[in-house]
PDB file of C-alpha atoms in Angstrom:
ATOM      1  CA  UNK A   1      47.997  -3.920  25.113  1.00  0.00           C
ATOM      2  CA  UNK A   2      47.320  -0.972  27.259  1.00  0.00           C
ATOM      3  CA  UNK A   3      49.732   1.285  25.190  1.00  0.00           C
ATOM      4  CA  UNK A   4      47.696   0.437  22.135  1.00  0.00           C
ATOM      5  CA  UNK A   5      44.418   1.525  23.740  1.00  0.00           C
ATOM      6  CA  UNK A   6      45.958   4.755  25.133  1.00  0.00           C
ATOM      7  CA  UNK A   7      47.426   5.387  21.732  1.00  0.00           C
ATOM      8  CA  UNK A   8      44.022   5.282  20.054  1.00  0.00           C
ATOM      9  CA  UNK A   9      42.624   7.511  22.735  1.00  0.00           C
ATOM     10  CA  UNK A  10      45.427   9.930  22.270  1.00  0.00           C
ATOM     11  CA  UNK A  11      44.782  10.313  18.546  1.00  0.00           C
ATOM     12  CA  UNK A  12      41.017  10.484  19.037  1.00  0.00           C
ATOM     13  CA  UNK A  13      41.471  13.278  21.639  1.00  0.00           C
ATOM     14  CA  UNK A  14      39.003  15.213  23.749  1.00  0.00           C
ATOM     15  CA  UNK A  15      39.013  19.019  23.388  1.00  0.00           C
ATOM     16  CA  UNK A  16      37.048  20.614  26.288  1.00  0.00           C
ATOM     17  CA  UNK A  17      37.071  24.527  25.907  1.00  0.00           C
ATOM     18  CA  UNK A  18      39.862  25.915  27.911  1.00  0.00           C
ATOM     19  CA  UNK A  19      38.952  27.919  29.885  1.00  0.00           C
ATOM     20  CA  UNK A  20      35.365  26.757  30.450  1.00  0.00           C
ATOM     21  CA  UNK A  21      32.802  29.276  29.398  1.00  0.00           C
ATOM     22  CA  UNK A  22      30.888  29.228  32.619  1.00  0.00           C
ATOM     23  CA  UNK A  23      31.078  28.270  36.283  1.00  0.00           C
ATOM     24  CA  UNK A  24      28.715  27.014  38.808  1.00  0.00           C
ATOM     25  CA  UNK A  25      27.692  28.980  41.863  1.00  0.00           C
ATOM     26  CA  UNK A  26      25.039  28.618  44.604  1.00  0.00           C
ATOM     27  CA  UNK A  27      22.605  31.485  45.074  1.00  0.00           C
ATOM     28  CA  UNK A  28      21.257  32.817  48.222  1.00  0.00           C
ATOM     29  CA  UNK A  29      18.177  30.656  48.032  1.00  0.00           C
ATOM     30  CA  UNK A  30      20.384  27.543  47.818  1.00  0.00           C
ATOM     31  CA  UNK A  31      19.761  26.954  44.076  1.00  0.00           C
ATOM     32  CA  UNK A  32      22.665  26.150  41.778  1.00  0.00           C
ATOM     33  CA  UNK A  33      23.246  28.685  38.915  1.00  0.00           C
ATOM     34  CA  UNK A  34      25.673  29.057  36.047  1.00  0.00           C
ATOM     35  CA  UNK A  35      27.665  32.269  35.856  1.00  0.00           C
ATOM     36  CA  UNK A  36      28.190  33.132  32.261  1.00  0.00           C
ATOM     37  CA  UNK A  37      24.812  31.910  31.093  1.00  0.00           C
ATOM     38  CA  UNK A  38      21.615  34.107  30.966  1.00  0.00           C
ATOM     39  CA  UNK A  39      19.440  33.023  33.848  1.00  0.00           C
ATOM     40  CA  UNK A  40      16.273  31.077  32.910  1.00  0.00           C
ATOM     41  CA  UNK A  41      13.520  30.498  35.364  1.00  0.00           C
ATOM     42  CA  UNK A  42      12.677  27.105  33.552  1.00  0.00           C
ATOM     43  CA  UNK A  43      16.164  25.726  33.773  1.00  0.00           C
ATOM     44  CA  UNK A  44      17.330  23.697  36.770  1.00  0.00           C
ATOM     45  CA  UNK A  45      21.126  23.153  37.302  1.00  0.00           C
ATOM     46  CA  UNK A  46      22.324  19.901  38.919  1.00  0.00           C
ATOM     47  CA  UNK A  47      25.730  18.719  40.110  1.00  0.00           C
ATOM     48  CA  UNK A  48      25.643  14.916  39.699  1.00  0.00           C
ATOM     49  CA  UNK A  49      27.910  12.208  41.134  1.00  0.00           C
ATOM     50  CA  UNK A  50      29.119   9.617  38.769  1.00  0.00           C
ATOM     51  CA  UNK A  51      30.407   6.087  39.166  1.00  0.00           C
ATOM     52  CA  UNK A  52      33.751   7.401  38.106  1.00  0.00           C
ATOM     53  CA  UNK A  53      33.948   9.671  41.177  1.00  0.00           C
ATOM     54  CA  UNK A  54      33.475  12.948  39.353  1.00  0.00           C
ATOM     55  CA  UNK A  55      30.820  15.547  39.756  1.00  0.00           C
ATOM     56  CA  UNK A  56      29.278  16.624  36.515  1.00  0.00           C
ATOM     57  CA  UNK A  57      26.989  19.670  35.524  1.00  0.00           C
ATOM     58  CA  UNK A  58      23.595  18.922  33.997  1.00  0.00           C
ATOM     59  CA  UNK A  59      20.729  21.287  33.040  1.00  0.00           C
ATOM     60  CA  UNK A  60      17.127  20.467  32.857  1.00  0.00           C
ATOM     61  CA  UNK A  61      15.243  22.814  30.525  1.00  0.00           C
ATOM     62  CA  UNK A  62      11.553  22.768  31.143  1.00  0.00           C
ATOM     63  CA  UNK A  63       8.867  23.365  28.333  1.00  0.00           C
ATOM     64  CA  UNK A  64       5.405  23.768  29.886  1.00  0.00           C
ATOM     65  CA  UNK A  65       3.684  21.772  27.016  1.00  0.00           C
ATOM     66  CA  UNK A  66       6.381  19.099  26.586  1.00  0.00           C
ATOM     67  CA  UNK A  67       5.427  15.525  25.822  1.00  0.00           C
ATOM     68  CA  UNK A  68       8.982  14.259  25.630  1.00  0.00           C
ATOM     69  CA  UNK A  69      12.414  15.015  26.999  1.00  0.00           C
ATOM     70  CA  UNK A  70      15.504  15.184  24.926  1.00  0.00           C
ATOM     71  CA  UNK A  71      18.662  13.862  26.570  1.00  0.00           C
ATOM     72  CA  UNK A  72      21.321  15.666  24.628  1.00  0.00           C
ATOM     73  CA  UNK A  73      25.053  14.663  24.543  1.00  0.00           C
ATOM     74  CA  UNK A  74      27.022  17.380  22.726  1.00  0.00           C
ATOM     75  CA  UNK A  75      30.020  17.294  20.465  1.00  0.00           C
ATOM     76  CA  UNK A  76      33.715  17.296  21.426  1.00  0.00           C
ATOM     77  CA  UNK A  77      34.835  20.939  21.449  1.00  0.00           C
ATOM     78  CA  UNK A  78      32.051  22.491  23.300  1.00  0.00           C
ATOM     79  CA  UNK A  79      30.582  22.960  26.807  1.00  0.00           C
ATOM     80  CA  UNK A  80      27.096  23.920  28.042  1.00  0.00           C
ATOM     81  CA  UNK A  81      27.893  27.676  27.830  1.00  0.00           C
ATOM     82  CA  UNK A  82      28.476  27.425  24.099  1.00  0.00           C
ATOM     83  CA  UNK A  83      25.444  25.165  23.623  1.00  0.00           C
ATOM     84  CA  UNK A  84      23.016  27.538  25.518  1.00  0.00           C
ATOM     85  CA  UNK A  85      21.419  29.220  22.457  1.00  0.00           C
ATOM     86  CA  UNK A  86      20.837  26.001  20.617  1.00  0.00           C
ATOM     87  CA  UNK A  87      19.056  24.559  23.637  1.00  0.00           C
ATOM     88  CA  UNK A  88      16.816  27.539  23.851  1.00  0.00           C
ATOM     89  CA  UNK A  89      15.949  27.172  20.254  1.00  0.00           C
ATOM     90  CA  UNK A  90      15.308  23.473  20.338  1.00  0.00           C
ATOM     91  CA  UNK A  91      13.135  23.750  23.255  1.00  0.00           C
ATOM     92  CA  UNK A  92      11.019  26.488  21.670  1.00  0.00           C
ATOM     93  CA  UNK A  93      10.652  24.888  18.206  1.00  0.00           C
ATOM     94  CA  UNK A  94      10.351  21.224  19.296  1.00  0.00           C
ATOM     95  CA  UNK A  95       8.316  21.767  22.433  1.00  0.00           C
ATOM     96  CA  UNK A  96      10.283  19.351  24.420  1.00  0.00           C
ATOM     97  CA  UNK A  97      12.219  19.385  27.745  1.00  0.00           C
ATOM     98  CA  UNK A  98      15.948  19.130  27.331  1.00  0.00           C
ATOM     99  CA  UNK A  99      18.441  17.570  29.600  1.00  0.00           C
ATOM    100  CA  UNK A 100      21.982  18.573  28.741  1.00  0.00           C
ATOM    101  CA  UNK A 101      25.198  17.747  30.531  1.00  0.00           C
ATOM    102  CA  UNK A 102      28.942  18.274  30.382  1.00  0.00           C
ATOM    103  CA  UNK A 103      31.194  15.269  30.258  1.00  0.00           C
ATOM    104  CA  UNK A 104      33.728  14.738  33.071  1.00  0.00           C
ATOM    105  CA  UNK A 105      36.512  17.400  32.413  1.00  0.00           C
ATOM    106  CA  UNK A 106      34.277  19.750  30.373  1.00  0.00           C
ATOM    107  CA  UNK A 107      32.846  23.017  31.573  1.00  0.00           C
ATOM    108  CA  UNK A 108      32.196  22.989  35.365  1.00  0.00           C
ATOM    109  CA  UNK A 109      32.362  19.107  35.531  1.00  0.00           C
ATOM    110  CA  UNK A 110      35.308  17.696  37.470  1.00  0.00           C
ATOM    111  CA  UNK A 111      37.681  14.814  36.389  1.00  0.00           C
ATOM    112  CA  UNK A 112      39.154  13.936  33.123  1.00  0.00           C
ATOM    113  CA  UNK A 113      37.427  13.112  29.794  1.00  0.00           C
ATOM    114  CA  UNK A 114      37.562   9.470  28.710  1.00  0.00           C
ATOM    115  CA  UNK A 115      35.284   7.060  26.864  1.00  0.00           C
ATOM    116  CA  UNK A 116      34.470   5.249  30.159  1.00  0.00           C
ATOM    117  CA  UNK A 117      33.699   8.423  31.933  1.00  0.00           C
ATOM    118  CA  UNK A 118      31.290   9.478  29.275  1.00  0.00           C
ATOM    119  CA  UNK A 119      29.282   6.303  29.897  1.00  0.00           C
ATOM    120  CA  UNK A 120      29.373   6.989  33.631  1.00  0.00           C
ATOM    121  CA  UNK A 121      28.287  10.527  32.949  1.00  0.00           C
ATOM    122  CA  UNK A 122      25.249   9.650  30.905  1.00  0.00           C
ATOM    123  CA  UNK A 123      24.218   6.998  33.295  1.00  0.00           C
ATOM    124  CA  UNK A 124      24.195   9.591  36.099  1.00  0.00           C
ATOM    125  CA  UNK A 125      22.018  11.981  34.038  1.00  0.00           C
ATOM    126  CA  UNK A 126      19.585   9.212  33.212  1.00  0.00           C
ATOM    127  CA  UNK A 127      19.249   8.166  36.895  1.00  0.00           C
ATOM    128  CA  UNK A 128      18.718  11.947  37.751  1.00  0.00           C
ATOM    129  CA  UNK A 129      15.867  12.197  35.199  1.00  0.00           C
ATOM    130  CA  UNK A 130      14.229   9.172  36.844  1.00  0.00           C
ATOM    131  CA  UNK A 131      14.721  10.208  40.388  1.00  0.00           C
ATOM    132  CA  UNK A 132      14.171  13.967  40.203  1.00  0.00           C
ATOM    133  CA  UNK A 133      11.669  14.175  37.333  1.00  0.00           C
ATOM    134  CA  UNK A 134       9.977  10.866  37.336  1.00  0.00           C
ATOM    135  CA  UNK A 135      11.015  10.232  33.685  1.00  0.00           C
ATOM    136  CA  UNK A 136       9.951   7.097  31.959  1.00  0.00           C
ATOM    137  CA  UNK A 137      11.859   5.456  29.092  1.00  0.00           C
ATOM    138  CA  UNK A 138       8.755   5.942  26.919  1.00  0.00           C
ATOM    139  CA  UNK A 139       9.051   9.741  27.294  1.00  0.00           C
ATOM    140  CA  UNK A 140      12.740   9.936  26.532  1.00  0.00           C
ATOM    141  CA  UNK A 141      14.547  10.647  23.272  1.00  0.00           C
ATOM    142  CA  UNK A 142      18.458  10.381  23.359  1.00  0.00           C
ATOM    143  CA  UNK A 143      20.262  12.614  21.129  1.00  0.00           C
ATOM    144  CA  UNK A 144      24.057  12.282  20.274  1.00  0.00           C
ATOM    145  CA  UNK A 145      26.058  14.714  18.268  1.00  0.00           C
ATOM    146  CA  UNK A 146      29.520  13.702  16.955  1.00  0.00           C
ATOM    147  CA  UNK A 147      31.384  12.142  19.938  1.00  0.00           C
ATOM    148  CA  UNK A 148      28.244  12.297  21.816  1.00  0.00           C
ATOM    149  CA  UNK A 149      26.918   9.421  19.722  1.00  0.00           C
ATOM    150  CA  UNK A 150      29.167   7.284  21.847  1.00  0.00           C
ATOM    151  CA  UNK A 151      27.442   7.667  25.214  1.00  0.00           C
ATOM    152  CA  UNK A 152      24.092   8.030  23.472  1.00  0.00           C
ATOM    153  CA  UNK A 153      24.237   4.500  21.874  1.00  0.00           C
ATOM    154  CA  UNK A 154      25.786   3.123  24.964  1.00  0.00           C
ATOM    155  CA  UNK A 155      22.529   4.050  26.939  1.00  0.00           C
ATOM    156  CA  UNK A 156      20.212   3.389  24.041  1.00  0.00           C
ATOM    157  CA  UNK A 157      21.636  -0.183  23.452  1.00  0.00           C
ATOM    158  CA  UNK A 158      20.702  -0.988  27.132  1.00  0.00           C
ATOM    159  CA  UNK A 159      17.196   0.515  27.415  1.00  0.00           C
ATOM    160  CA  UNK A 160      14.419  -1.282  25.684  1.00  0.00           C
ATOM    161  CA  UNK A 161      11.622   1.214  25.798  1.00  0.00           C
ATOM    162  CA  UNK A 162      13.050   4.389  24.675  1.00  0.00           C
ATOM    163  CA  UNK A 163      10.922   6.640  22.501  1.00  0.00           C
ATOM    164  CA  UNK A 164      13.654   7.308  19.955  1.00  0.00           C
ATOM    165  CA  UNK A 165      17.221   8.108  19.165  1.00  0.00           C
ATOM    166  CA  UNK A 166      18.793  10.945  17.145  1.00  0.00           C
ATOM    167  CA  UNK A 167      22.305  10.603  15.738  1.00  0.00           C
ATOM    168  CA  UNK A 168      23.772  13.892  14.488  1.00  0.00           C
ATOM    169  CA  UNK A 169      27.027  13.680  12.527  1.00  0.00           C
ATOM    170  CA  UNK A 170      27.707  10.489  14.360  1.00  0.00           C
ATOM    171  CA  UNK A 171      30.747   8.083  14.253  1.00  0.00           C
ATOM    172  CA  UNK A 172      30.932   4.305  13.590  1.00  0.00           C
ATOM    173  CA  UNK A 173      33.760   4.122  16.067  1.00  0.00           C
ATOM    174  CA  UNK A 174      36.807   6.136  17.090  1.00  0.00           C
ATOM    175  CA  UNK A 175      39.214   4.200  15.041  1.00  0.00           C
ATOM    176  CA  UNK A 176      37.065   4.306  11.926  1.00  0.00           C
ATOM    177  CA  UNK A 177      37.309   8.096  11.932  1.00  0.00           C
ATOM    178  CA  UNK A 178      41.116   7.809  11.886  1.00  0.00           C
ATOM    179  CA  UNK A 179      41.788   4.718   9.772  1.00  0.00           C
ATOM    180  CA  UNK A 180      39.838   2.638   7.141  1.00  0.00           C
ATOM    181  CA  UNK A 181      39.653  -0.476   9.298  1.00  0.00           C
ATOM    182  CA  UNK A 182      37.717  -3.529   8.168  1.00  0.00           C
ATOM    183  CA  UNK A 183      36.683  -5.078  11.519  1.00  0.00           C
ATOM    184  CA  UNK A 184      36.135  -3.928  15.103  1.00  0.00           C
ATOM    185  CA  UNK A 185      39.395  -4.208  17.065  1.00  0.00           C
ATOM    186  CA  UNK A 186      39.529  -4.835  20.758  1.00  0.00           C
ATOM    187  CA  UNK A 187      41.247  -1.499  21.472  1.00  0.00           C
ATOM    188  CA  UNK A 188      38.831   0.601  19.394  1.00  0.00           C
ATOM    189  CA  UNK A 189      36.722   3.169  21.350  1.00  0.00           C
ATOM    190  CA  UNK A 190      33.025   4.177  21.008  1.00  0.00           C
ATOM    191  CA  UNK A 191      32.114   1.024  19.073  1.00  0.00           C
ATOM    192  CA  UNK A 192      28.754   2.351  17.760  1.00  0.00           C
ATOM    193  CA  UNK A 193      28.844   0.073  14.794  1.00  0.00           C
ATOM    194  CA  UNK A 194      28.179  -2.819  17.195  1.00  0.00           C
ATOM    195  CA  UNK A 195      25.873  -0.989  19.601  1.00  0.00           C
ATOM    196  CA  UNK A 196      23.414   0.302  17.016  1.00  0.00           C
ATOM    197  CA  UNK A 197      22.298  -3.286  16.311  1.00  0.00           C
ATOM    198  CA  UNK A 198      20.939  -3.585  19.952  1.00  0.00           C
ATOM    199  CA  UNK A 199      18.844  -0.347  19.740  1.00  0.00           C
ATOM    200  CA  UNK A 200      15.090  -1.373  19.518  1.00  0.00           C
ATOM    201  CA  UNK A 201      13.437   2.104  18.930  1.00  0.00           C
ATOM    202  CA  UNK A 202      13.183   4.338  15.998  1.00  0.00           C
ATOM    203  CA  UNK A 203      16.585   5.937  14.916  1.00  0.00           C
ATOM    204  CA  UNK A 204      16.868   9.275  13.163  1.00  0.00           C
ATOM    205  CA  UNK A 205      20.365   9.825  11.346  1.00  0.00           C
ATOM    206  CA  UNK A 206      21.297  13.230  10.325  1.00  0.00           C
ATOM    207  CA  UNK A 207      24.683  13.887   8.470  1.00  0.00           C
ATOM    208  CA  UNK A 208      26.152  16.403   6.023  1.00  0.00           C
ATOM    209  CA  UNK A 209      27.166  15.056   2.697  1.00  0.00           C
ATOM    210  CA  UNK A 210      30.273  17.334   2.830  1.00  0.00           C
ATOM    211  CA  UNK A 211      31.417  16.411   6.252  1.00  0.00           C
ATOM    212  CA  UNK A 212      35.253  16.420   6.142  1.00  0.00           C
ATOM    213  CA  UNK A 213      35.661  15.354   9.758  1.00  0.00           C
ATOM    214  CA  UNK A 214      33.389  12.333  10.052  1.00  0.00           C
ATOM    215  CA  UNK A 215      32.688  11.116   6.481  1.00  0.00           C
ATOM    216  CA  UNK A 216      29.023  10.884   5.529  1.00  0.00           C
ATOM    217  CA  UNK A 217      29.399   7.085   5.213  1.00  0.00           C
ATOM    218  CA  UNK A 218      29.444   6.817   9.006  1.00  0.00           C
ATOM    219  CA  UNK A 219      25.916   8.083   9.180  1.00  0.00           C
ATOM    220  CA  UNK A 220      24.751   6.078   6.197  1.00  0.00           C
ATOM    221  CA  UNK A 221      26.095   2.909   7.621  1.00  0.00           C
ATOM    222  CA  UNK A 222      24.605   3.565  11.080  1.00  0.00           C
ATOM    223  CA  UNK A 223      21.221   4.040   9.426  1.00  0.00           C
ATOM    224  CA  UNK A 224      21.534   0.892   7.457  1.00  0.00           C
ATOM    225  CA  UNK A 225      22.217  -1.100  10.650  1.00  0.00           C
ATOM    226  CA  UNK A 226      19.414   0.376  12.538  1.00  0.00           C
ATOM    227  CA  UNK A 227      16.584  -1.986  13.378  1.00  0.00           C
ATOM    228  CA  UNK A 228      13.843   0.672  13.163  1.00  0.00           C
ATOM    229  CA  UNK A 229      14.961   3.168  10.470  1.00  0.00           C
ATOM    230  CA  UNK A 230      13.342   6.538  10.490  1.00  0.00           C
ATOM    231  CA  UNK A 231      13.776   8.706   7.242  1.00  0.00           C
ATOM    232  CA  UNK A 232      17.218  10.000   7.378  1.00  0.00           C
ATOM    233  CA  UNK A 233      18.310  13.554   6.720  1.00  0.00           C
ATOM    234  CA  UNK A 234      21.269  13.854   4.373  1.00  0.00           C
ATOM    235  CA  UNK A 235      21.999  17.520   4.396  1.00  0.00           C
ATOM    236  CA  UNK A 236      23.395  18.358   0.879  1.00  0.00           C
ATOM    237  CA  UNK A 237      26.557  20.345   1.274  1.00  0.00           C
ATOM    238  CA  UNK A 238      26.411  20.167   5.071  1.00  0.00           C
ATOM    239  CA  UNK A 239      29.659  19.918   7.017  1.00  0.00           C
ATOM    240  CA  UNK A 240      30.392  18.594  10.485  1.00  0.00           C
ATOM    241  CA  UNK A 241      29.543  21.742  12.564  1.00  0.00           C
ATOM    242  CA  UNK A 242      26.786  23.471  10.688  1.00  0.00           C
ATOM    243  CA  UNK A 243      23.777  21.224  10.230  1.00  0.00           C
ATOM    244  CA  UNK A 244      21.684  23.281  12.538  1.00  0.00           C
ATOM    245  CA  UNK A 245      22.028  26.298  10.189  1.00  0.00           C
ATOM    246  CA  UNK A 246      20.095  24.426   7.468  1.00  0.00           C
ATOM    247  CA  UNK A 247      16.290  24.939   7.449  1.00  0.00           C
ATOM    248  CA  UNK A 248      15.722  21.200   7.012  1.00  0.00           C
ATOM    249  CA  UNK A 249      17.442  20.436  10.316  1.00  0.00           C
ATOM    250  CA  UNK A 250      14.736  21.836  12.576  1.00  0.00           C
ATOM    251  CA  UNK A 251      11.934  20.807  10.205  1.00  0.00           C
ATOM    252  CA  UNK A 252      13.041  17.138  10.165  1.00  0.00           C
ATOM    253  CA  UNK A 253      13.543  17.065  13.800  1.00  0.00           C
ATOM    254  CA  UNK A 254       9.994  18.465  14.390  1.00  0.00           C
ATOM    255  CA  UNK A 255       8.505  15.903  12.138  1.00  0.00           C
ATOM    256  CA  UNK A 256      10.310  13.130  13.916  1.00  0.00           C
ATOM    257  CA  UNK A 257       9.083  14.364  17.357  1.00  0.00           C
ATOM    258  CA  UNK A 258       5.581  14.698  16.089  1.00  0.00           C
ATOM    259  CA  UNK A 259       5.535  11.068  14.741  1.00  0.00           C
ATOM    260  CA  UNK A 260       7.088   9.731  17.925  1.00  0.00           C
ATOM    261  CA  UNK A 261       3.834  10.850  19.592  1.00  0.00           C
ATOM    262  CA  UNK A 262       1.852   8.533  17.358  1.00  0.00           C
ATOM    263  CA  UNK A 263       3.728   5.278  17.569  1.00  0.00           C
ATOM    264  CA  UNK A 264       3.650   2.550  20.196  1.00  0.00           C
ATOM    265  CA  UNK A 265       6.747   1.867  22.232  1.00  0.00           C
ATOM    266  CA  UNK A 266       8.591  -1.371  22.408  1.00  0.00           C
ATOM    267  CA  UNK A 267       7.608  -4.156  24.843  1.00  0.00           C
ATOM    268  CA  UNK A 268       9.533  -4.022  28.060  1.00  0.00           C
ATOM    269  CA  UNK A 269      12.498  -6.397  28.309  1.00  0.00           C
ATOM    270  CA  UNK A 270      15.238  -5.300  30.760  1.00  0.00           C
ATOM    271  CA  UNK A 271      15.189  -2.134  32.781  1.00  0.00           C
ATOM    272  CA  UNK A 272      18.496  -0.377  33.655  1.00  0.00           C
ATOM    273  CA  UNK A 273      18.537  -0.316  37.368  1.00  0.00           C
ATOM    274  CA  UNK A 274      19.029   2.929  39.458  1.00  0.00           C
ATOM    275  CA  UNK A 275      22.759   2.242  39.748  1.00  0.00           C
ATOM    276  CA  UNK A 276      23.701   0.829  36.403  1.00  0.00           C
ATOM    277  CA  UNK A 277      26.870  -1.020  35.667  1.00  0.00           C
ATOM    278  CA  UNK A 278      28.548  -1.194  32.409  1.00  0.00           C
ATOM    279  CA  UNK A 279      28.256  -4.191  30.093  1.00  0.00           C
ATOM    280  CA  UNK A 280      30.736  -3.364  27.417  1.00  0.00           C
ATOM    281  CA  UNK A 281      33.444  -5.808  26.836  1.00  0.00           C
ATOM    282  CA  UNK A 282      35.955  -2.877  27.070  1.00  0.00           C
ATOM    283  CA  UNK A 283      35.231  -0.272  27.372  1.00  0.00           C
ATOM    284  CA  UNK A 284      26.568  28.522  15.103  1.00  0.00           C
ATOM    285  CA  UNK A 285      27.372  26.971  18.623  1.00  0.00           C
ATOM    286  CA  UNK A 286      27.825  23.369  17.968  1.00  0.00           C
ATOM    287  CA  UNK A 287      31.067  21.791  19.215  1.00  0.00           C
ATOM    288  CA  UNK A 288      32.909  19.724  16.563  1.00  0.00           C
ATOM    289  CA  UNK A 289      34.867  16.618  16.695  1.00  0.00           C
ATOM    290  CA  UNK A 290      38.691  17.373  16.515  1.00  0.00           C
ATOM    291  CA  UNK A 291      41.262  14.793  15.720  1.00  0.00           C
ATOM    292  CA  UNK A 292      45.023  14.755  15.864  1.00  0.00           C
ATOM    293  CA  UNK A 293      45.358  12.952  12.659  1.00  0.00           C
ATOM    294  CA  UNK A 294      43.424  13.551   9.440  1.00  0.00           C
ATOM    295  CA  UNK A 295      42.972  10.473   7.149  1.00  0.00           C
ATOM    296  CA  UNK A 296      43.905  11.309   3.600  1.00  0.00           C
ATOM    297  CA  UNK A 297      41.058  10.883   1.153  1.00  0.00           C
ATOM    298  CA  UNK A 298      37.584  10.271   2.237  1.00  0.00           C
ATOM    299  CA  UNK A 299      34.650   7.997   1.103  1.00  0.00           C
ATOM    300  CA  UNK A 300      36.611   5.509  -0.900  1.00  0.00           C
ATOM    301  CA  UNK A 301      39.041   4.767   1.896  1.00  0.00           C
ATOM    302  CA  UNK A 302      36.204   3.657   4.362  1.00  0.00           C
ATOM    303  CA  UNK A 303      35.442   0.018   4.238  1.00  0.00           C
ATOM    304  CA  UNK A 304      32.040  -0.421   2.554  1.00  0.00           C
ATOM    305  CA  UNK A 305      31.545  -4.102   3.308  1.00  0.00           C
ATOM    306  CA  UNK A 306      32.016  -3.985   7.062  1.00  0.00           C
ATOM    307  CA  UNK A 307      29.215  -5.666   8.758  1.00  0.00           C
ATOM    308  CA  UNK A 308      30.568  -6.518  12.121  1.00  0.00           C
ATOM    309  CA  UNK A 309      33.288  -3.897  12.214  1.00  0.00           C
TER     310      UNK A 309
END
C-alpha cells in the first residue's frame, strides 16, 4: 500500500527551484532579511517552526489601508524570490496585506516537500498570523495557485469564518491531473474534490481555458461543488502559468475583494486551535505545476460525472 502512495507522489512531483533564488540572513538590528530580494520596509520576514519539524520562511507584506489579508500558497516550481514582483503588484492593486510562504524544501525553508508537510506549513503560517498580527478569520482570504490549492483547501475546509477563498488554476486532486479516475482512491493526494464541499465561505475560481497542464475542467468542477459560488473567471486562451498577464485577472480579483467587504461572514462553528492537528483520513513569475507524466488528450478524458471522486 505504501508503495502505491509513494508512486503517486513520485509522479506528482514537487519541483522547488534549485538553487533557491534567495537566502535568509539576520541584520545587525536582529531583524531577518532575504538576500536576493529588494528590501521593503513594509515586509516582515519570519522563520516558523512546523509540526513536521521544519523551519519555513514566511513574509508578511503590510498595506497601510488594508482591510483584509491574503494568505497566498504559490505554485509548484517557484519560491518566494520569484514571486516577489507579483506580491508587490497584488498588494498595491488590491490594497491588502499579503502573507506568503515557502513550503518545506522550497527556497530558504528546511525539510523535504510532501503533501503532509504543506499542510503543516500552512497551519504554522496561520498560527503566526493569529499570534503576531492578531488576525481574525473574518479578515482572511486564502489564495491557492495550482498545487497551492491543496494546502489552501486543507485550511479552508477547517475554518468556518473565513472571508473568502481564491482558487487559481487549481486541481481536483493529484491523481486526477495524471489519470481520468472516476472516484477518489485512498492513495490519492491533495483531495480537493472532497474538501471543497466543506468550505463555507465565498469561493472565486480562476482558470485558463487553454490550460494544458491542469485541464480547465478541474476549475469548473471545483466551482460547481462550491457551496457559496462567486462569479468565476474563465480566462479565454489562458494557460497554466500566465493568468496574471491578462487584464481581467486583477480586475476580477479587485471586484471580489471589494464585494467581500460588503457581505456578512458565516456563523462560527469550530475554531482551529493554536496548535492544530490534521483531520484528513490520509493524508511573468508564477511557478507552474510540473508532472513527470502527461496524460494524452484533455477534456474528454476527464470523468464528467464524478461527484464523490
